[in-house]
């Protein structure tokens, strides 16, 4: 018998629908140009350029030596779940018990698990736009559709409660609030959260996930508020996602959390137990040292980001055909460059080819008028990047 020729398996509809990451595409092009000997400056990174503080690295090394190398509880080390709950109570004024906390592989897995257990076909994710690019993909992986709520540069990217009210339908299941926000740096104030809460009270079927991963990175004069602290009556449908990546410079450690109503967190934990199990055990002990440790290191890095955010914002302000809504937090600037008449992908490709500056096109975040520059780079690199942008604009 002649064996049938082997063929590559056909991808699932789910896999076929996934969009490749534009951020990775730009980084890969920048890397290839650099390897080809071109002088490239990159302001595309989404991660702190600082090392994880030494006491955290030491705690993980100690845990490794002490034999924390085996499977642990899928929901996380009990001591870490307790410490996260205590942090949420003391720093965020949330009434969260350790059972309401799931330790995840970064904030990303917290969001992924939550979307998987809350969303399905027929459900709608309410997503203020611009948005962090993984939210729509994760909603679609759960079979749900995405209802974008456009928050334009002209409105400072701020979610207008009337717009939220108008976007809600019987299918609306989950709203994403990301403050401080990626890519815009927009920070929701307490009165804004109160106004959003007032809308949500009229729509009991809508749950909310607050992505607070940039919590510690705030410009002076801005403070971080958790929705369930501002509106405790909504706590039964508010979820908080956060992690160690940005505040403690621990992107590669992959430790984050989901906190909220216990039945949903238990479902997310069950999903995690059947997919990835516990987060790397010794990394969790590093995270435990971080969260229980003094916040000096977090504050010192946040202060550096503030200086760099200012440097970037001052450099962009006044550039020809560049309109910047000054970022209030996180570590990005998201200027509107549409006056130059190019779509954001063409703008970024030409910027890279013509002056060797890598930044991310706004279309990746749902806003084709803008580009995202990261200030997670040293001041000399930021100055170099700004000069390259100026040169590019002058030649356009
Ligand atoms: N949420 C936002 C808004 C982000 O920008 C990121 C990372 O860039 C994440 C979540 C995921 O963070 P983590 O590295 O903890 O998975």
mmCIF file of C-alpha atoms and ligand atoms in Angstrom:
data_model
loop_
_atom_site.group_PDB
_atom_site.id
_atom_site.type_symbol
_atom_site.label_atom_id
_atom_site.label_comp_id
_atom_site.label_asym_id
_atom_site.label_seq_id
_atom_site.Cartn_x
_atom_site.Cartn_y
_atom_site.Cartn_z
ATOM 1 C CA UNK A 1 0.000 0.000 0.000
ATOM 2 C CA UNK A 2 1.288 3.458 -0.879
ATOM 3 C CA UNK A 3 1.184 5.846 2.060
ATOM 4 C CA UNK A 4 -0.715 9.069 1.444
ATOM 5 C CA UNK A 5 1.644 12.071 1.268
ATOM 6 C CA UNK A 6 1.836 13.870 4.573
ATOM 7 C CA UNK A 7 0.265 17.307 4.721
ATOM 8 C CA UNK A 8 0.565 20.146 7.192
ATOM 9 C CA UNK A 9 -2.448 20.148 9.557
ATOM 10 C CA UNK A 10 -5.024 22.815 8.828
ATOM 11 C CA UNK A 11 -5.087 25.590 11.409
ATOM 12 C CA UNK A 12 -8.197 26.128 13.498
ATOM 13 C CA UNK A 13 -10.473 29.046 12.671
ATOM 14 C CA UNK A 14 -9.365 30.511 16.019
ATOM 15 C CA UNK A 15 -5.700 30.449 15.040
ATOM 16 C CA UNK A 16 -6.417 31.813 11.579
ATOM 17 C CA UNK A 17 -8.252 34.796 13.042
ATOM 18 C CA UNK A 18 -5.286 35.840 15.225
ATOM 19 C CA UNK A 19 -3.550 39.036 14.089
ATOM 20 C CA UNK A 20 0.243 39.054 14.143
ATOM 21 C CA UNK A 21 1.600 41.667 16.534
ATOM 22 C CA UNK A 22 2.575 44.911 14.814
ATOM 23 C CA UNK A 23 4.833 45.807 17.733
ATOM 24 C CA UNK A 24 6.818 42.628 17.210
ATOM 25 C CA UNK A 25 6.944 43.273 13.465
ATOM 26 C CA UNK A 26 8.487 46.730 13.993
ATOM 27 C CA UNK A 27 10.978 45.390 16.567
ATOM 28 C CA UNK A 28 11.968 42.586 14.173
ATOM 29 C CA UNK A 29 12.547 45.086 11.330
ATOM 30 C CA UNK A 30 14.576 47.336 13.633
ATOM 31 C CA UNK A 31 16.663 44.347 14.710
ATOM 32 C CA UNK A 32 17.258 43.210 11.137
ATOM 33 C CA UNK A 33 18.371 46.727 10.122
ATOM 34 C CA UNK A 34 20.702 46.904 13.124
ATOM 35 C CA UNK A 35 22.204 43.520 12.251
ATOM 36 C CA UNK A 36 22.732 44.765 8.720
ATOM 37 C CA UNK A 37 24.926 47.502 10.202
ATOM 38 C CA UNK A 38 22.393 50.378 10.157
ATOM 39 C CA UNK A 39 22.373 52.888 12.993
ATOM 40 C CA UNK A 40 18.927 52.361 14.585
ATOM 41 C CA UNK A 41 17.384 54.106 17.583
ATOM 42 C CA UNK A 42 14.423 52.292 19.123
ATOM 43 C CA UNK A 43 11.664 53.934 21.138
ATOM 44 C CA UNK A 44 9.344 50.986 20.692
ATOM 45 C CA UNK A 45 9.937 49.032 23.909
ATOM 46 C CA UNK A 46 7.064 48.283 26.248
ATOM 47 C CA UNK A 47 9.240 47.387 29.207
ATOM 48 C CA UNK A 48 11.378 49.165 31.801
ATOM 49 C CA UNK A 49 15.050 49.304 30.890
ATOM 50 C CA UNK A 50 16.012 48.931 34.579
ATOM 51 C CA UNK A 51 17.243 45.733 36.215
ATOM 52 C CA UNK A 52 14.990 44.034 38.749
ATOM 53 C CA UNK A 53 16.064 45.350 42.196
ATOM 54 C CA UNK A 54 18.758 43.210 43.837
ATOM 55 C CA UNK A 55 16.770 42.186 46.937
ATOM 56 C CA UNK A 56 14.089 40.665 44.688
ATOM 57 C CA UNK A 57 16.622 38.746 42.604
ATOM 58 C CA UNK A 58 18.235 37.505 45.825
ATOM 59 C CA UNK A 59 14.906 36.290 47.226
ATOM 60 C CA UNK A 60 14.282 34.220 44.081
ATOM 61 C CA UNK A 61 17.825 32.814 44.199
ATOM 62 C CA UNK A 62 17.324 31.904 47.875
ATOM 63 C CA UNK A 63 14.005 30.206 47.041
ATOM 64 C CA UNK A 64 15.706 28.220 44.311
ATOM 65 C CA UNK A 65 18.439 27.111 46.727
ATOM 66 C CA UNK A 66 15.839 26.288 49.371
ATOM 67 C CA UNK A 67 14.230 23.828 46.976
ATOM 68 C CA UNK A 68 11.186 25.736 45.726
ATOM 69 C CA UNK A 69 11.502 23.918 42.441
ATOM 70 C CA UNK A 70 8.393 21.752 42.437
ATOM 71 C CA UNK A 71 4.721 22.082 41.498
ATOM 72 C CA UNK A 72 2.822 24.420 43.778
ATOM 73 C CA UNK A 73 -0.867 25.244 44.147
ATOM 74 C CA UNK A 74 -2.278 26.265 40.740
ATOM 75 C CA UNK A 75 -3.734 29.486 42.170
ATOM 76 C CA UNK A 76 -0.369 30.577 43.567
ATOM 77 C CA UNK A 77 1.740 30.332 46.730
ATOM 78 C CA UNK A 78 -0.587 30.995 49.694
ATOM 79 C CA UNK A 79 1.867 33.568 51.130
ATOM 80 C CA UNK A 80 1.886 35.504 47.857
ATOM 81 C CA UNK A 81 -1.911 35.425 47.519
ATOM 82 C CA UNK A 82 -2.178 36.783 51.081
ATOM 83 C CA UNK A 83 0.417 39.492 50.404
ATOM 84 C CA UNK A 84 -1.373 40.587 47.218
ATOM 85 C CA UNK A 85 -4.706 40.722 49.084
ATOM 86 C CA UNK A 86 -3.047 42.784 51.842
ATOM 87 C CA UNK A 87 -1.564 45.166 49.235
ATOM 88 C CA UNK A 88 -4.962 45.602 47.571
ATOM 89 C CA UNK A 89 -6.549 46.385 50.954
ATOM 90 C CA UNK A 90 -3.888 48.817 52.168
ATOM 91 C CA UNK A 91 -2.769 50.542 48.942
ATOM 92 C CA UNK A 92 -5.949 50.344 46.878
ATOM 93 C CA UNK A 93 -8.683 50.313 49.556
ATOM 94 C CA UNK A 94 -10.227 47.138 48.132
ATOM 95 C CA UNK A 95 -11.909 44.536 50.342
ATOM 96 C CA UNK A 96 -10.159 41.473 48.894
ATOM 97 C CA UNK A 97 -9.378 38.224 50.727
ATOM 98 C CA UNK A 98 -6.558 35.843 49.696
ATOM 99 C CA UNK A 99 -9.144 33.428 48.187
ATOM 100 C CA UNK A 100 -10.135 36.171 45.780
ATOM 101 C CA UNK A 101 -6.618 36.367 44.315
ATOM 102 C CA UNK A 102 -5.210 34.246 41.494
ATOM 103 C CA UNK A 103 -1.464 34.465 40.793
ATOM 104 C CA UNK A 104 -0.965 34.398 37.020
ATOM 105 C CA UNK A 105 1.756 34.329 34.396
ATOM 106 C CA UNK A 106 1.853 38.116 34.152
ATOM 107 C CA UNK A 107 -1.074 40.483 33.865
ATOM 108 C CA UNK A 108 -1.592 39.022 30.423
ATOM 109 C CA UNK A 109 -2.656 35.602 31.669
ATOM 110 C CA UNK A 110 -4.926 37.212 34.264
ATOM 111 C CA UNK A 111 -6.759 38.992 31.428
ATOM 112 C CA UNK A 112 -6.750 35.927 29.203
ATOM 113 C CA UNK A 113 -8.180 33.686 31.923
ATOM 114 C CA UNK A 114 -10.809 36.243 32.884
ATOM 115 C CA UNK A 115 -11.942 36.693 29.279
ATOM 116 C CA UNK A 116 -12.114 32.906 28.851
ATOM 117 C CA UNK A 117 -14.328 32.394 31.881
ATOM 118 C CA UNK A 118 -16.589 35.429 31.361
ATOM 119 C CA UNK A 119 -16.918 35.828 27.600
ATOM 120 C CA UNK A 120 -18.337 33.583 24.906
ATOM 121 C CA UNK A 121 -20.177 33.726 21.586
ATOM 122 C CA UNK A 122 -22.891 36.366 21.663
ATOM 123 C CA UNK A 123 -21.096 38.434 24.308
ATOM 124 C CA UNK A 124 -19.565 41.824 23.679
ATOM 125 C CA UNK A 125 -16.434 43.360 25.148
ATOM 126 C CA UNK A 126 -16.748 47.129 25.608
ATOM 127 C CA UNK A 127 -13.365 48.563 24.734
ATOM 128 C CA UNK A 128 -12.440 52.245 24.868
ATOM 129 C CA UNK A 129 -10.129 52.952 21.943
ATOM 130 C CA UNK A 130 -7.102 53.480 21.711
ATOM 131 C CA UNK A 131 -6.523 50.232 23.567
ATOM 132 C CA UNK A 132 -3.679 47.892 24.452
ATOM 133 C CA UNK A 133 -3.500 45.574 21.493
ATOM 134 C CA UNK A 134 -4.035 42.235 23.235
ATOM 135 C CA UNK A 135 -7.572 42.985 24.527
ATOM 136 C CA UNK A 136 -9.438 42.525 21.225
ATOM 137 C CA UNK A 137 -7.469 39.417 20.316
ATOM 138 C CA UNK A 138 -8.165 37.863 23.716
ATOM 139 C CA UNK A 139 -11.893 38.642 23.427
ATOM 140 C CA UNK A 140 -11.996 37.063 19.993
ATOM 141 C CA UNK A 141 -10.146 33.983 21.275
ATOM 142 C CA UNK A 142 -12.990 33.621 23.773
ATOM 143 C CA UNK A 143 -15.497 33.798 20.896
ATOM 144 C CA UNK A 144 -16.838 37.233 21.871
ATOM 145 C CA UNK A 145 -17.138 40.330 19.730
ATOM 146 C CA UNK A 146 -15.586 43.703 20.459
ATOM 147 C CA UNK A 147 -17.502 46.978 20.634
ATOM 148 C CA UNK A 148 -15.002 49.812 20.361
ATOM 149 C CA UNK A 149 -15.770 53.111 22.065
ATOM 150 C CA UNK A 150 -13.724 55.693 20.157
ATOM 151 C CA UNK A 151 -12.003 58.195 22.461
ATOM 152 C CA UNK A 152 -10.352 60.571 20.009
ATOM 153 C CA UNK A 153 -7.158 62.604 20.445
ATOM 154 C CA UNK A 154 -9.405 65.711 20.439
ATOM 155 C CA UNK A 155 -11.172 64.457 23.595
ATOM 156 C CA UNK A 156 -7.822 63.669 25.219
ATOM 157 C CA UNK A 157 -8.548 59.928 24.788
ATOM 158 C CA UNK A 158 -10.931 60.210 27.751
ATOM 159 C CA UNK A 159 -13.966 57.974 28.056
ATOM 160 C CA UNK A 160 -17.090 60.121 28.058
ATOM 161 C CA UNK A 161 -19.788 58.522 30.272
ATOM 162 C CA UNK A 162 -22.447 59.429 27.668
ATOM 163 C CA UNK A 163 -20.470 57.492 25.055
ATOM 164 C CA UNK A 164 -20.269 54.524 27.391
ATOM 165 C CA UNK A 165 -24.023 54.671 28.020
ATOM 166 C CA UNK A 166 -24.681 54.755 24.257
ATOM 167 C CA UNK A 167 -22.347 51.813 23.579
ATOM 168 C CA UNK A 168 -23.993 49.425 26.052
ATOM 169 C CA UNK A 169 -26.324 46.792 24.561
ATOM 170 C CA UNK A 170 -27.971 43.711 26.120
ATOM 171 C CA UNK A 171 -24.940 41.728 24.828
ATOM 172 C CA UNK A 172 -22.410 43.921 26.657
ATOM 173 C CA UNK A 173 -20.720 41.732 29.221
ATOM 174 C CA UNK A 174 -17.396 43.269 30.178
ATOM 175 C CA UNK A 175 -15.859 46.756 30.066
ATOM 176 C CA UNK A 176 -12.092 47.284 30.066
ATOM 177 C CA UNK A 177 -10.653 50.251 31.958
ATOM 178 C CA UNK A 178 -6.898 50.673 31.643
ATOM 179 C CA UNK A 179 -5.542 53.502 33.779
ATOM 180 C CA UNK A 180 -2.785 54.629 33.544
ATOM 181 C CA UNK A 181 -3.285 53.641 29.940
ATOM 182 C CA UNK A 182 -1.160 52.109 27.256
ATOM 183 C CA UNK A 183 -0.660 53.666 24.682
ATOM 184 C CA UNK A 184 -2.058 57.089 25.650
ATOM 185 C CA UNK A 185 -0.799 57.626 29.216
ATOM 186 C CA UNK A 186 -4.305 58.795 30.140
ATOM 187 C CA UNK A 187 -5.142 58.508 33.866
ATOM 188 C CA UNK A 188 -8.766 58.306 35.009
ATOM 189 C CA UNK A 189 -9.518 60.727 37.823
ATOM 190 C CA UNK A 190 -11.757 59.925 40.762
ATOM 191 C CA UNK A 191 -14.665 62.044 39.437
ATOM 192 C CA UNK A 192 -14.375 60.306 36.067
ATOM 193 C CA UNK A 193 -14.535 56.898 37.751
ATOM 194 C CA UNK A 194 -17.562 58.067 39.742
ATOM 195 C CA UNK A 195 -19.299 59.095 36.519
ATOM 196 C CA UNK A 196 -18.473 55.736 34.908
ATOM 197 C CA UNK A 197 -19.789 53.953 38.011
ATOM 198 C CA UNK A 198 -23.057 55.896 37.725
ATOM 199 C CA UNK A 199 -23.534 54.543 34.190
ATOM 200 C CA UNK A 200 -22.655 51.008 35.279
ATOM 201 C CA UNK A 201 -25.265 51.089 38.064
ATOM 202 C CA UNK A 202 -27.911 51.314 35.355
ATOM 203 C CA UNK A 203 -26.548 48.203 33.587
ATOM 204 C CA UNK A 204 -26.121 45.364 36.061
ATOM 205 C CA UNK A 205 -25.130 42.881 33.318
ATOM 206 C CA UNK A 206 -21.863 44.735 32.640
ATOM 207 C CA UNK A 207 -18.782 43.618 34.589
ATOM 208 C CA UNK A 208 -15.554 45.645 34.562
ATOM 209 C CA UNK A 209 -11.910 44.712 34.465
ATOM 210 C CA UNK A 210 -9.479 47.374 35.644
ATOM 211 C CA UNK A 211 -6.038 46.827 34.196
ATOM 212 C CA UNK A 212 -3.818 48.622 36.709
ATOM 213 C CA UNK A 213 -0.438 47.369 35.490
ATOM 214 C CA UNK A 214 0.969 50.953 35.309
ATOM 215 C CA UNK A 215 -0.407 51.868 38.753
ATOM 216 C CA UNK A 216 2.885 53.246 40.099
ATOM 217 C CA UNK A 217 3.881 55.218 37.007
ATOM 218 C CA UNK A 218 2.129 58.550 37.456
ATOM 219 C CA UNK A 219 3.060 62.123 36.604
ATOM 220 C CA UNK A 220 2.986 64.531 39.579
ATOM 221 C CA UNK A 221 -0.519 65.744 40.347
ATOM 222 C CA UNK A 222 -2.165 62.488 39.314
ATOM 223 C CA UNK A 223 -3.194 59.651 41.571
ATOM 224 C CA UNK A 224 -4.345 56.145 40.955
ATOM 225 C CA UNK A 225 -7.829 55.025 41.985
ATOM 226 C CA UNK A 226 -9.357 51.567 41.795
ATOM 227 C CA UNK A 227 -12.949 51.494 40.584
ATOM 228 C CA UNK A 228 -14.154 49.153 43.344
ATOM 229 C CA UNK A 229 -12.720 51.532 45.950
ATOM 230 C CA UNK A 230 -14.511 54.506 44.390
ATOM 231 C CA UNK A 231 -17.751 52.504 43.985
ATOM 232 C CA UNK A 232 -17.737 49.664 46.552
ATOM 233 C CA UNK A 233 -21.357 48.808 45.657
ATOM 234 C CA UNK A 234 -20.044 47.543 42.290
ATOM 235 C CA UNK A 235 -17.361 45.300 43.843
ATOM 236 C CA UNK A 236 -19.355 42.152 42.962
ATOM 237 C CA UNK A 237 -18.632 42.783 39.285
ATOM 238 C CA UNK A 238 -15.276 44.530 39.295
ATOM 239 C CA UNK A 239 -12.014 42.682 38.608
ATOM 240 C CA UNK A 240 -8.533 44.048 39.108
ATOM 241 C CA UNK A 241 -5.567 42.938 37.035
ATOM 242 C CA UNK A 242 -2.049 43.952 37.944
ATOM 243 C CA UNK A 243 1.439 42.542 38.129
ATOM 244 C CA UNK A 244 5.104 43.046 38.869
ATOM 245 C CA UNK A 245 6.315 43.711 35.317
ATOM 246 C CA UNK A 246 6.179 47.497 35.063
ATOM 247 C CA UNK A 247 6.349 48.812 38.637
ATOM 248 C CA UNK A 248 9.141 46.533 39.841
ATOM 249 C CA UNK A 249 10.907 46.058 36.464
ATOM 250 C CA UNK A 250 10.100 42.344 36.393
ATOM 251 C CA UNK A 251 8.804 41.801 32.854
ATOM 252 C CA UNK A 252 10.588 38.488 32.309
ATOM 253 C CA UNK A 253 9.546 36.989 35.623
ATOM 254 C CA UNK A 254 5.973 36.552 34.461
ATOM 255 C CA UNK A 255 4.113 37.187 37.705
ATOM 256 C CA UNK A 256 0.810 39.021 37.855
ATOM 257 C CA UNK A 257 -2.609 38.625 39.421
ATOM 258 C CA UNK A 258 -6.335 38.651 38.997
ATOM 259 C CA UNK A 259 -8.472 39.751 41.952
ATOM 260 C CA UNK A 260 -12.220 39.992 42.310
ATOM 261 C CA UNK A 261 -15.415 38.076 43.056
ATOM 262 C CA UNK A 262 -14.485 34.602 44.299
ATOM 263 C CA UNK A 263 -16.704 32.443 42.043
ATOM 264 C CA UNK A 264 -15.190 33.944 38.890
ATOM 265 C CA UNK A 265 -11.643 33.894 40.297
ATOM 266 C CA UNK A 266 -12.176 30.211 41.213
ATOM 267 C CA UNK A 267 -13.262 29.492 37.623
ATOM 268 C CA UNK A 268 -10.170 31.297 36.291
ATOM 269 C CA UNK A 269 -8.074 29.251 38.708
ATOM 270 C CA UNK A 270 -9.673 25.999 37.473
ATOM 271 C CA UNK A 271 -8.873 27.049 33.898
ATOM 272 C CA UNK A 272 -5.287 27.765 34.900
ATOM 273 C CA UNK A 273 -5.018 24.377 36.645
ATOM 274 C CA UNK A 274 -5.959 22.668 33.347
ATOM 275 C CA UNK A 275 -3.687 24.774 31.185
ATOM 276 C CA UNK A 276 -0.481 26.163 32.693
ATOM 277 C CA UNK A 277 -0.704 25.250 36.435
ATOM 278 C CA UNK A 278 1.237 27.386 38.895
ATOM 279 C CA UNK A 279 3.445 30.308 37.923
ATOM 280 C CA UNK A 280 7.178 29.439 38.230
ATOM 281 C CA UNK A 281 7.545 28.661 41.939
ATOM 282 C CA UNK A 282 10.793 30.504 42.723
ATOM 283 C CA UNK A 283 9.689 33.536 40.684
ATOM 284 C CA UNK A 284 6.697 33.763 43.037
ATOM 285 C CA UNK A 285 9.092 34.033 45.997
ATOM 286 C CA UNK A 286 10.880 36.904 44.271
ATOM 287 C CA UNK A 287 7.488 38.558 43.774
ATOM 288 C CA UNK A 288 6.668 37.970 47.441
ATOM 289 C CA UNK A 289 9.826 39.830 48.475
ATOM 290 C CA UNK A 290 8.912 42.631 46.042
ATOM 291 C CA UNK A 291 5.389 43.144 47.297
ATOM 292 C CA UNK A 292 6.338 42.898 50.963
ATOM 293 C CA UNK A 293 9.418 45.076 50.489
ATOM 294 C CA UNK A 294 9.737 48.843 50.757
ATOM 295 C CA UNK A 295 8.438 50.821 47.804
ATOM 296 C CA UNK A 296 11.635 52.959 47.522
ATOM 297 C CA UNK A 297 12.829 51.097 44.428
ATOM 298 C CA UNK A 298 9.423 51.436 42.776
ATOM 299 C CA UNK A 299 9.315 55.160 43.567
ATOM 300 C CA UNK A 300 12.887 55.695 42.322
ATOM 301 C CA UNK A 301 12.130 54.046 38.972
ATOM 302 C CA UNK A 302 8.819 55.910 38.692
ATOM 303 C CA UNK A 303 10.694 59.206 39.261
ATOM 304 C CA UNK A 304 13.114 58.344 36.446
ATOM 305 C CA UNK A 305 10.192 57.563 34.136
ATOM 306 C CA UNK A 306 8.661 60.887 35.059
ATOM 307 C CA UNK A 307 11.825 62.770 34.013
ATOM 308 C CA UNK A 308 11.938 60.849 30.754
ATOM 309 C CA UNK A 309 8.216 61.300 30.075
ATOM 310 C CA UNK A 310 8.753 65.047 30.477
ATOM 311 C CA UNK A 311 11.789 65.005 28.209
ATOM 312 C CA UNK A 312 9.802 63.200 25.523
ATOM 313 C CA UNK A 313 6.698 65.362 25.940
ATOM 314 C CA UNK A 314 8.693 68.625 25.871
ATOM 315 C CA UNK A 315 10.570 67.489 22.780
ATOM 316 C CA UNK A 316 7.378 66.545 20.947
ATOM 317 C CA UNK A 317 5.466 69.666 21.901
ATOM 318 C CA UNK A 318 5.956 72.294 19.266
ATOM 319 C CA UNK A 319 7.253 69.915 16.605
ATOM 320 C CA UNK A 320 5.828 70.667 13.218
ATOM 321 C CA UNK A 321 2.483 68.882 12.665
ATOM 322 C CA UNK A 322 2.668 66.961 15.955
ATOM 323 C CA UNK A 323 -0.162 67.270 18.486
ATOM 324 C CA UNK A 324 0.501 65.742 21.876
ATOM 325 C CA UNK A 325 -1.939 65.133 24.703
ATOM 326 C CA UNK A 326 0.627 65.165 27.558
ATOM 327 C CA UNK A 327 0.747 61.684 29.090
ATOM 328 C CA UNK A 328 -0.268 61.573 32.757
ATOM 329 C CA UNK A 329 1.203 58.173 33.504
ATOM 330 C CA UNK A 330 2.680 54.919 32.135
ATOM 331 C CA UNK A 331 5.770 55.354 29.939
ATOM 332 C CA UNK A 332 4.546 56.311 26.506
ATOM 333 C CA UNK A 333 3.709 59.372 24.443
ATOM 334 C CA UNK A 334 1.021 59.021 21.764
ATOM 335 C CA UNK A 335 1.141 62.087 19.528
ATOM 336 C CA UNK A 336 -1.224 62.730 16.630
ATOM 337 C CA UNK A 337 0.896 63.064 13.479
ATOM 338 C CA UNK A 338 -1.976 62.900 10.983
ATOM 339 C CA UNK A 339 -1.302 66.470 9.797
ATOM 340 C CA UNK A 340 1.480 64.977 7.688
ATOM 341 C CA UNK A 341 -1.063 63.012 5.662
ATOM 342 C CA UNK A 342 0.437 59.548 6.156
ATOM 343 C CA UNK A 343 -1.265 56.548 7.745
ATOM 344 C CA UNK A 344 0.560 55.433 10.889
ATOM 345 C CA UNK A 345 2.055 52.279 9.340
ATOM 346 C CA UNK A 346 3.549 54.213 6.386
ATOM 347 C CA UNK A 347 4.737 56.922 8.780
ATOM 348 C CA UNK A 348 6.549 54.380 11.001
ATOM 349 C CA UNK A 349 8.015 52.360 8.133
ATOM 350 C CA UNK A 350 9.406 55.516 6.528
ATOM 351 C CA UNK A 351 10.658 56.794 9.892
ATOM 352 C CA UNK A 352 12.620 53.574 10.312
ATOM 353 C CA UNK A 353 13.918 53.485 6.743
ATOM 354 C CA UNK A 354 14.784 57.156 6.397
ATOM 355 C CA UNK A 355 16.180 58.136 9.811
ATOM 356 C CA UNK A 356 16.504 54.780 11.616
ATOM 357 C CA UNK A 357 13.923 55.492 14.341
ATOM 358 C CA UNK A 358 11.676 52.622 15.465
ATOM 359 C CA UNK A 359 8.317 53.547 17.037
ATOM 360 C CA UNK A 360 4.954 51.751 16.972
ATOM 361 C CA UNK A 361 2.166 52.739 14.553
ATOM 362 C CA UNK A 362 -1.028 53.849 16.287
ATOM 363 C CA UNK A 363 -3.106 51.562 14.091
ATOM 364 C CA UNK A 364 -1.873 48.690 16.313
ATOM 365 C CA UNK A 365 -3.829 50.346 19.144
ATOM 366 C CA UNK A 366 -6.858 51.314 17.052
ATOM 367 C CA UNK A 367 -5.819 54.932 16.302
ATOM 368 C CA UNK A 368 -4.291 55.470 12.883
ATOM 369 C CA UNK A 369 -3.640 59.180 13.446
ATOM 370 C CA UNK A 370 -1.040 58.570 16.157
ATOM 371 C CA UNK A 371 2.298 56.903 16.795
ATOM 372 C CA UNK A 372 3.549 55.486 20.102
ATOM 373 C CA UNK A 373 6.950 56.438 21.455
ATOM 374 C CA UNK A 374 8.235 54.776 24.594
ATOM 375 C CA UNK A 375 10.260 56.605 27.216
ATOM 376 C CA UNK A 376 11.593 53.329 28.595
ATOM 377 C CA UNK A 377 15.041 54.294 27.304
ATOM 378 C CA UNK A 378 17.909 56.374 28.691
ATOM 379 C CA UNK A 379 17.755 60.165 28.200
ATOM 380 C CA UNK A 380 20.507 60.159 25.541
ATOM 381 C CA UNK A 381 18.488 57.691 23.445
ATOM 382 C CA UNK A 382 15.357 59.803 23.911
ATOM 383 C CA UNK A 383 17.171 62.940 22.734
ATOM 384 C CA UNK A 384 18.592 61.033 19.766
ATOM 385 C CA UNK A 385 15.101 59.721 18.897
ATOM 386 C CA UNK A 386 13.582 63.206 19.093
ATOM 387 C CA UNK A 387 16.273 64.609 16.805
ATOM 388 C CA UNK A 388 15.683 61.860 14.272
ATOM 389 C CA UNK A 389 11.936 62.526 14.320
ATOM 390 C CA UNK A 390 12.536 66.252 13.794
ATOM 391 C CA UNK A 391 14.841 65.526 10.863
ATOM 392 C CA UNK A 392 12.282 63.180 9.328
ATOM 393 C CA UNK A 393 9.468 65.721 9.658
ATOM 394 C CA UNK A 394 11.615 68.481 8.167
ATOM 395 C CA UNK A 395 12.292 66.345 5.096
ATOM 396 C CA UNK A 396 8.664 65.251 4.588
HETATM 397 N N1 LIG B 1 -1.786 45.434 30.313
HETATM 398 C C1 LIG B 1 -1.191 46.424 29.640
HETATM 399 C C2 LIG B 1 -1.946 47.679 29.409
HETATM 400 C C3 LIG B 1 0.127 46.282 29.166
HETATM 401 O O1 LIG B 1 0.713 47.291 28.505
HETATM 402 C C4 LIG B 1 0.800 45.068 29.402
HETATM 403 C C5 LIG B 1 2.156 44.843 28.876
HETATM 404 O O2 LIG B 1 2.670 45.543 28.047
HETATM 405 C C6 LIG B 1 0.135 44.061 30.116
HETATM 406 C C7 LIG B 1 -1.154 44.274 30.545
HETATM 407 C C8 LIG B 1 0.768 42.720 30.386
HETATM 408 O O3 LIG B 1 1.732 42.760 31.336
HETATM 409 P P1 LIG B 1 2.495 41.471 31.834
HETATM 410 O O4 LIG B 1 3.896 41.588 31.353
HETATM 411 O O5 LIG B 1 2.375 41.492 33.323
HETATM 412 O O6 LIG B 1 1.805 40.272 31.257
#
